[in-house]
Amino acid sequence: MSRNSFSNPILQNGADPWIIKREDGIYYMTVTLGDRIALWHGKTMTELGSAAPKTIWMPEAPGPYSHHLWAPELHYIEGNWYIYYTANDGGGGDETRRVCVLQLKGDDPLNDEWIFKGAVNTEYPGLDGTILPHRGELYFFYSGYGHFLDYGSAIYAARMVNPWTLTGPNVLITAPTEPWEKQGGMAINEGPSFLRRNGRIYLVFSASATWSDDYCLGMTMISEAEDLLDAGSWIKLGGPVFAKNPEARVYAPGHNSFTVSPDGSEDWLVYHAYSYSEAERDRSAGSPRSTRIQKIGWKENGEPDLGVPLATETAIPLPSGE
């Protein structure tokens, strides 16, 4: 690659990636590690994968929320840093899986102390919790388990009284009702993430089983003027907005986040994917999902255009401002 380009993946083993750019321009990245939470950091997105990760939190002792630490997300909310992650009691079932919250005691996510605040009081067990500030209030979106005909997960939302406590009903926002959301033997909507533009909020989610080649991204949207907890105001698209690209040997692209270029002029998609099809992968060897990034565009109707997954080693122009 030239100094004006990079190639995917930026991290060879990195499922459920989350990248955030703080106000001083520093980027932080987290991925699922299972037994701990670590941060990668750097001045650019493309250097994150080559940075040395730092473990910033581990459970002190075995407990109900100390096992299977998945999908951590770093958020800056009302002057404080928080991490939301999924965990359970170590059993094989989903009924003990919850979204948990850490709060930073200080302003340096790498070196200051993280305090365990507890599990979010969601109505259903679930995973993949995230925060959406809107009109002076906080809303919590997460993937709750198994409350419709096909077992799996659906995305719920609730209002928050603070960054670790919900109030009021948990409203069903999107459930996996179509064939493209039921591939791999499970009906799944999970991993909510957000874009805002043109007076709309776009909720992008992952659909189908994560081990399926057809794991993909779907989207539902709402006007910023509407009540986010009015399920009928959300408009869901009828198919994937980002899906496998067999010709490029990219399979099961999903569990995404969004960030911006260093100069703020570009929106970037962060996601994981396999380089091998389901038939080729050796599950017993733990074939890794890798972290990838690529720029997105915007359509004339105002909706995001996520494009198609780019092949490994494709020369991609650097994010604007690098």
Short mmCIF file of C-alpha atoms in Angstrom, two decimals:
data_model
loop_
_atom_site.label_atom_id
_atom_site.label_comp_id
_atom_site.label_asym_id
_atom_site.label_seq_id
_atom_site.Cartn_x
_atom_site.Cartn_y
_atom_site.Cartn_z
CA MET A 1 0.00 0.00 0.00
CA SER A 2 1.14 3.55 -0.66
CA ARG A 3 1.23 6.15 2.09
CA ASN A 4 -2.01 7.50 0.62
CA SER A 5 -3.96 4.28 1.09
CA PHE A 6 -4.55 1.32 3.40
CA SER A 7 -6.20 -2.07 3.14
CA ASN A 8 -8.59 -4.16 5.19
CA PRO A 9 -8.68 -5.76 7.63
CA ILE A 10 -7.18 -3.31 10.10
CA LEU A 11 -7.28 -6.01 12.82
CA GLN A 12 -7.07 -9.69 11.89
CA ASN A 13 -8.92 -10.95 14.96
CA GLY A 14 -11.54 -8.43 16.06
CA ALA A 15 -15.24 -9.23 16.37
CA ASP A 16 -17.92 -6.68 17.27
CA PRO A 17 -15.69 -3.64 16.65
CA TRP A 18 -16.45 -0.22 18.06
CA ILE A 19 -14.49 2.92 17.15
CA ILE A 20 -15.09 6.36 18.65
CA LYS A 21 -13.26 9.65 18.03
CA ARG A 22 -13.03 11.95 21.00
CA GLU A 23 -13.06 15.73 20.80
CA ASP A 24 -9.25 16.00 20.89
CA GLY A 25 -9.02 13.83 17.77
CA ILE A 26 -7.85 10.62 19.43
CA TYR A 27 -9.53 7.39 18.29
CA TYR A 28 -10.36 4.50 20.61
CA MET A 29 -11.31 0.99 19.50
CA THR A 30 -12.73 -2.00 21.36
CA VAL A 31 -13.56 -5.53 20.21
CA THR A 32 -14.86 -8.68 21.88
CA LEU A 33 -12.12 -10.44 23.87
CA GLY A 34 -14.29 -12.66 26.08
CA ASP A 35 -12.57 -12.36 29.47
CA ARG A 36 -11.54 -8.69 29.59
CA ILE A 37 -12.04 -5.27 28.04
CA ALA A 38 -9.17 -3.56 26.25
CA LEU A 39 -8.73 -0.33 24.31
CA TRP A 40 -6.67 0.40 21.24
CA HIS A 41 -5.94 4.07 20.62
CA GLY A 42 -4.26 6.28 18.06
CA LYS A 43 -4.39 9.52 16.12
CA THR A 44 -5.84 7.80 13.05
CA MET A 45 -8.32 4.99 12.36
CA THR A 46 -5.97 3.10 10.10
CA GLU A 47 -3.24 2.78 12.74
CA LEU A 48 -5.53 1.36 15.42
CA GLY A 49 -4.99 -2.27 14.51
CA SER A 50 -1.22 -1.97 14.80
CA ALA A 51 -1.38 -0.21 18.17
CA ALA A 52 -0.75 -2.19 21.36
CA PRO A 53 -4.07 -2.82 23.16
CA LYS A 54 -4.29 -2.01 26.85
CA THR A 55 -6.50 -4.04 29.17
CA ILE A 56 -8.50 -1.47 31.12
CA TRP A 57 -10.90 -3.72 33.05
CA MET A 58 -11.35 -7.34 34.14
CA PRO A 59 -13.92 -8.81 36.53
CA GLU A 60 -12.39 -9.02 40.00
CA ALA A 61 -13.97 -12.39 40.79
CA PRO A 62 -16.39 -14.88 39.24
CA GLY A 63 -19.93 -13.58 39.39
CA PRO A 64 -23.20 -13.21 37.49
CA TYR A 65 -21.73 -10.67 35.04
CA SER A 66 -18.13 -11.84 34.79
CA HIS A 67 -18.26 -14.33 31.92
CA HIS A 68 -18.45 -14.08 28.14
CA LEU A 69 -17.70 -10.37 27.91
CA TRP A 70 -18.93 -9.36 24.47
CA ALA A 71 -19.29 -6.27 22.31
CA PRO A 72 -17.95 -3.46 24.52
CA GLU A 73 -18.77 0.10 23.48
CA LEU A 74 -17.12 3.29 24.74
CA HIS A 75 -19.38 6.35 25.07
CA TYR A 76 -18.92 9.92 26.33
CA ILE A 77 -22.18 11.00 27.98
CA GLU A 78 -22.91 14.15 29.94
CA GLY A 79 -19.26 14.76 30.78
CA ASN A 80 -18.37 11.19 31.73
CA TRP A 81 -16.97 8.10 29.98
CA TYR A 82 -18.94 4.85 30.06
CA ILE A 83 -18.45 1.37 28.66
CA TYR A 84 -21.43 -0.87 27.88
CA TYR A 85 -20.72 -4.56 27.46
CA THR A 86 -22.58 -7.87 27.44
CA ALA A 87 -21.93 -10.61 30.02
CA ASN A 88 -23.56 -13.59 31.72
CA ASP A 89 -23.05 -15.99 34.64
CA GLY A 90 -20.90 -18.43 32.68
CA GLY A 91 -23.68 -20.84 31.75
CA GLY A 92 -24.58 -21.78 28.22
CA GLY A 93 -28.03 -20.23 28.24
CA ASP A 94 -29.09 -16.75 27.26
CA GLU A 95 -31.44 -16.14 30.18
CA THR A 96 -28.66 -14.67 32.38
CA ARG A 97 -27.12 -12.50 29.67
CA ARG A 98 -27.32 -8.78 30.40
CA VAL A 99 -25.82 -5.48 29.33
CA CYS A 100 -23.53 -4.07 32.02
CA VAL A 101 -22.07 -0.60 32.58
CA LEU A 102 -18.67 0.71 33.66
CA GLN A 103 -18.09 4.37 34.55
CA LEU A 104 -14.68 6.04 34.38
CA LYS A 105 -13.45 7.78 37.51
CA GLY A 106 -11.53 10.51 35.70
CA ASP A 107 -11.00 11.55 32.08
CA ASP A 108 -8.31 9.18 30.77
CA PRO A 109 -9.96 5.96 29.52
CA LEU A 110 -6.61 4.19 29.30
CA ASN A 111 -5.21 4.93 32.74
CA ASP A 112 -7.96 6.06 35.11
CA GLU A 113 -10.08 3.65 37.17
CA TRP A 114 -13.22 2.03 35.76
CA ILE A 115 -16.07 1.44 38.25
CA PHE A 116 -18.64 -1.33 37.76
CA LYS A 117 -22.10 0.29 37.97
CA GLY A 118 -24.11 -2.89 37.50
CA ALA A 119 -26.39 -4.46 34.92
CA VAL A 120 -28.90 -2.30 33.08
CA ASN A 121 -32.43 -3.07 34.32
CA THR A 122 -33.75 -4.24 30.96
CA GLU A 123 -37.12 -5.97 30.82
CA TYR A 124 -35.63 -8.90 28.88
CA PRO A 125 -32.29 -10.69 28.97
CA GLY A 126 -30.17 -9.64 26.05
CA LEU A 127 -27.03 -8.12 24.60
CA ASP A 128 -25.55 -5.30 22.49
CA GLY A 129 -26.69 -2.29 24.47
CA THR A 130 -26.07 1.20 23.13
CA ILE A 131 -27.01 4.79 23.98
CA LEU A 132 -28.76 7.44 21.89
CA PRO A 133 -28.95 11.00 23.29
CA HIS A 134 -31.93 12.86 21.83
CA ARG A 135 -33.57 16.17 22.74
CA GLY A 136 -32.03 16.33 26.19
CA GLU A 137 -32.90 12.74 27.08
CA LEU A 138 -31.09 9.41 26.90
CA TYR A 139 -32.48 6.35 25.18
CA PHE A 140 -31.18 2.80 25.52
CA PHE A 141 -31.38 0.34 22.64
CA TYR A 142 -30.51 -3.33 23.04
CA SER A 143 -31.13 -6.76 21.58
CA GLY A 144 -33.56 -8.71 23.78
CA TYR A 145 -34.07 -12.45 23.55
CA GLY A 146 -36.83 -14.66 22.27
CA HIS A 147 -40.20 -12.93 22.58
CA PHE A 148 -41.73 -13.80 19.21
CA LEU A 149 -42.48 -16.97 17.25
CA ASP A 150 -38.99 -17.68 15.91
CA TYR A 151 -36.51 -17.84 18.77
CA GLY A 152 -33.72 -15.30 18.53
CA SER A 153 -33.52 -11.62 19.36
CA ALA A 154 -35.19 -8.32 18.56
CA ILE A 155 -34.25 -4.72 19.23
CA TYR A 156 -35.96 -2.90 22.09
CA ALA A 157 -35.69 0.69 23.32
CA ALA A 158 -36.42 2.45 26.61
CA ARG A 159 -35.95 5.88 28.17
CA MET A 160 -33.17 6.32 30.76
CA VAL A 161 -33.11 8.26 34.02
CA ASN A 162 -29.29 8.05 34.06
CA PRO A 163 -26.69 6.21 31.95
CA TRP A 164 -27.22 2.91 33.80
CA THR A 165 -30.94 2.91 34.69
CA LEU A 166 -34.04 2.53 32.50
CA THR A 167 -37.53 3.80 33.21
CA GLY A 168 -40.84 2.93 31.59
CA PRO A 169 -41.65 0.26 29.01
CA ASN A 170 -39.17 -1.55 26.78
CA VAL A 171 -40.60 -0.93 23.30
CA LEU A 172 -40.09 -3.38 20.44
CA ILE A 173 -38.50 -1.41 17.58
CA THR A 174 -37.60 -4.12 15.05
CA ALA A 175 -37.99 -7.91 15.05
CA PRO A 176 -36.68 -10.46 12.52
CA THR A 177 -39.79 -11.21 10.48
CA GLU A 178 -38.38 -11.66 6.94
CA PRO A 179 -36.34 -14.52 5.42
CA TRP A 180 -33.19 -12.36 5.11
CA GLU A 181 -33.28 -11.91 8.90
CA LYS A 182 -33.56 -15.64 9.62
CA GLN A 183 -30.54 -17.17 7.87
CA GLY A 184 -28.33 -19.64 9.69
CA GLY A 185 -31.17 -21.23 11.63
CA MET A 186 -31.99 -18.32 13.95
CA ALA A 187 -34.16 -15.21 13.63
CA ILE A 188 -32.00 -12.33 14.84
CA ASN A 189 -31.91 -8.53 14.99
CA GLU A 190 -28.96 -7.33 17.10
CA GLY A 191 -26.12 -4.81 17.34
CA PRO A 192 -27.99 -1.49 16.98
CA SER A 193 -25.95 1.54 15.88
CA PHE A 194 -26.93 5.00 14.70
CA LEU A 195 -26.42 7.67 12.07
CA ARG A 196 -28.09 11.10 12.04
CA ARG A 197 -28.56 13.28 8.96
CA ASN A 198 -31.15 15.27 7.06
CA GLY A 199 -33.55 15.37 10.02
CA ARG A 200 -33.62 11.60 10.41
CA ILE A 201 -32.17 9.00 12.74
CA TYR A 202 -31.01 5.82 11.03
CA LEU A 203 -30.80 2.66 13.15
CA VAL A 204 -28.54 0.11 11.48
CA PHE A 205 -28.67 -3.41 12.92
CA SER A 206 -27.28 -6.88 12.26
CA ALA A 207 -29.61 -9.62 11.02
CA SER A 208 -29.51 -13.45 10.87
CA ALA A 209 -27.11 -15.74 12.74
CA THR A 210 -23.60 -14.38 13.10
CA TRP A 211 -22.11 -17.67 11.86
CA SER A 212 -24.09 -17.55 8.63
CA ASP A 213 -22.58 -16.19 5.42
CA ASP A 214 -25.80 -14.18 5.14
CA TYR A 215 -25.31 -12.28 8.37
CA CYS A 216 -25.86 -8.71 7.17
CA LEU A 217 -26.92 -5.18 8.06
CA GLY A 218 -30.49 -3.92 7.92
CA MET A 219 -31.87 -0.47 8.63
CA THR A 220 -34.90 1.23 10.11
CA MET A 221 -35.36 5.00 10.32
CA ILE A 222 -37.39 7.68 12.04
CA SER A 223 -37.81 11.45 11.79
CA GLU A 224 -36.05 13.36 14.57
CA ALA A 225 -39.38 15.06 15.21
CA GLU A 226 -41.11 11.78 16.14
CA ASP A 227 -41.28 9.96 19.48
CA LEU A 228 -38.46 7.41 19.44
CA LEU A 229 -40.58 5.06 21.56
CA ASP A 230 -43.46 5.08 19.09
CA ALA A 231 -42.75 1.82 17.28
CA GLY A 232 -45.13 2.74 14.47
CA SER A 233 -43.04 5.77 13.52
CA TRP A 234 -40.04 3.66 12.57
CA ILE A 235 -39.77 2.76 8.87
CA LYS A 236 -37.88 -0.46 8.17
CA LEU A 237 -36.33 -1.18 4.81
CA GLY A 238 -37.32 -4.45 3.13
CA GLY A 239 -33.86 -5.95 2.71
CA PRO A 240 -30.19 -5.72 3.69
CA VAL A 241 -28.28 -2.46 3.27
CA PHE A 242 -24.88 -4.22 3.54
CA ALA A 243 -24.38 -7.91 2.76
CA LYS A 244 -21.81 -10.54 1.77
CA ASN A 245 -19.66 -10.07 -1.31
CA PRO A 246 -18.59 -13.57 -2.41
CA GLU A 247 -16.65 -12.24 -5.42
CA ALA A 248 -14.47 -10.28 -2.97
CA ARG A 249 -14.46 -13.20 -0.50
CA VAL A 250 -16.12 -11.21 2.27
CA TYR A 251 -18.78 -13.11 4.20
CA ALA A 252 -21.06 -12.37 7.15
CA PRO A 253 -20.37 -8.62 7.37
CA GLY A 254 -22.04 -7.15 10.42
CA HIS A 255 -22.03 -5.93 14.02
CA ASN A 256 -21.05 -2.45 12.98
CA SER A 257 -20.40 0.96 14.42
CA PHE A 258 -19.89 4.34 12.77
CA THR A 259 -17.22 6.99 13.16
CA VAL A 260 -15.90 10.01 11.25
CA SER A 261 -12.68 10.91 9.46
CA PRO A 262 -10.08 13.02 11.31
CA ASP A 263 -11.35 16.22 9.69
CA GLY A 264 -15.00 15.26 10.30
CA SER A 265 -15.95 15.45 6.61
CA GLU A 266 -16.53 11.73 6.01
CA ASP A 267 -18.65 9.04 7.67
CA TRP A 268 -17.01 5.63 8.07
CA LEU A 269 -18.48 2.19 8.62
CA VAL A 270 -16.73 -0.14 11.08
CA TYR A 271 -17.66 -3.83 10.89
CA HIS A 272 -16.44 -7.39 11.22
CA ALA A 273 -16.48 -10.09 8.55
CA TYR A 274 -15.04 -13.47 7.60
CA SER A 275 -12.65 -14.03 4.70
CA TYR A 276 -13.97 -17.57 4.26
CA SER A 277 -17.43 -18.94 3.58
CA GLU A 278 -19.28 -20.93 6.22
CA ALA A 279 -18.52 -24.14 4.32
CA GLU A 280 -14.77 -23.37 4.39
CA ARG A 281 -14.47 -22.20 7.99
CA ASP A 282 -13.27 -24.57 10.67
CA ARG A 283 -15.44 -23.62 13.63
CA SER A 284 -13.43 -25.83 15.98
CA ALA A 285 -10.32 -23.78 15.17
CA GLY A 286 -12.16 -20.53 15.92
CA SER A 287 -11.77 -18.91 12.51
CA PRO A 288 -11.58 -15.24 13.46
CA ARG A 289 -13.77 -12.40 12.36
CA SER A 290 -11.65 -9.44 11.35
CA THR A 291 -12.21 -5.70 11.85
CA ARG A 292 -12.69 -3.64 8.70
CA ILE A 293 -13.47 0.00 7.90
CA GLN A 294 -14.68 1.79 4.78
CA LYS A 295 -16.18 5.13 3.86
CA ILE A 296 -19.92 5.40 3.27
CA GLY A 297 -21.88 7.74 1.02
CA TRP A 298 -25.28 9.39 1.04
CA LYS A 299 -28.08 8.95 -1.50
CA GLU A 300 -30.09 11.75 -3.08
CA ASN A 301 -33.08 10.78 -0.91
CA GLY A 302 -30.96 11.46 2.20
CA GLU A 303 -30.40 7.84 3.22
CA PRO A 304 -26.95 6.39 3.90
CA ASP A 305 -25.33 4.30 1.16
CA LEU A 306 -23.12 1.70 2.83
CA GLY A 307 -21.93 0.24 -0.46
CA VAL A 308 -20.53 -3.31 -0.63
CA PRO A 309 -17.74 -4.93 1.41
CA LEU A 310 -14.36 -4.32 -0.19
CA ALA A 311 -11.99 -7.19 -0.85
CA THR A 312 -9.03 -7.85 1.41
CA GLU A 313 -5.92 -5.97 0.28
CA THR A 314 -7.94 -3.52 -1.85
CA ALA A 315 -6.17 -0.16 -1.81
CA ILE A 316 -8.51 2.23 -0.01
CA PRO A 317 -7.80 5.99 0.11
CA LEU A 318 -6.96 7.19 3.60
CA PRO A 319 -9.72 8.88 5.60
CA SER A 320 -9.81 12.62 4.93
CA GLY A 321 -7.43 14.43 7.25
CA GLU A 322 -5.03 11.55 7.90
#
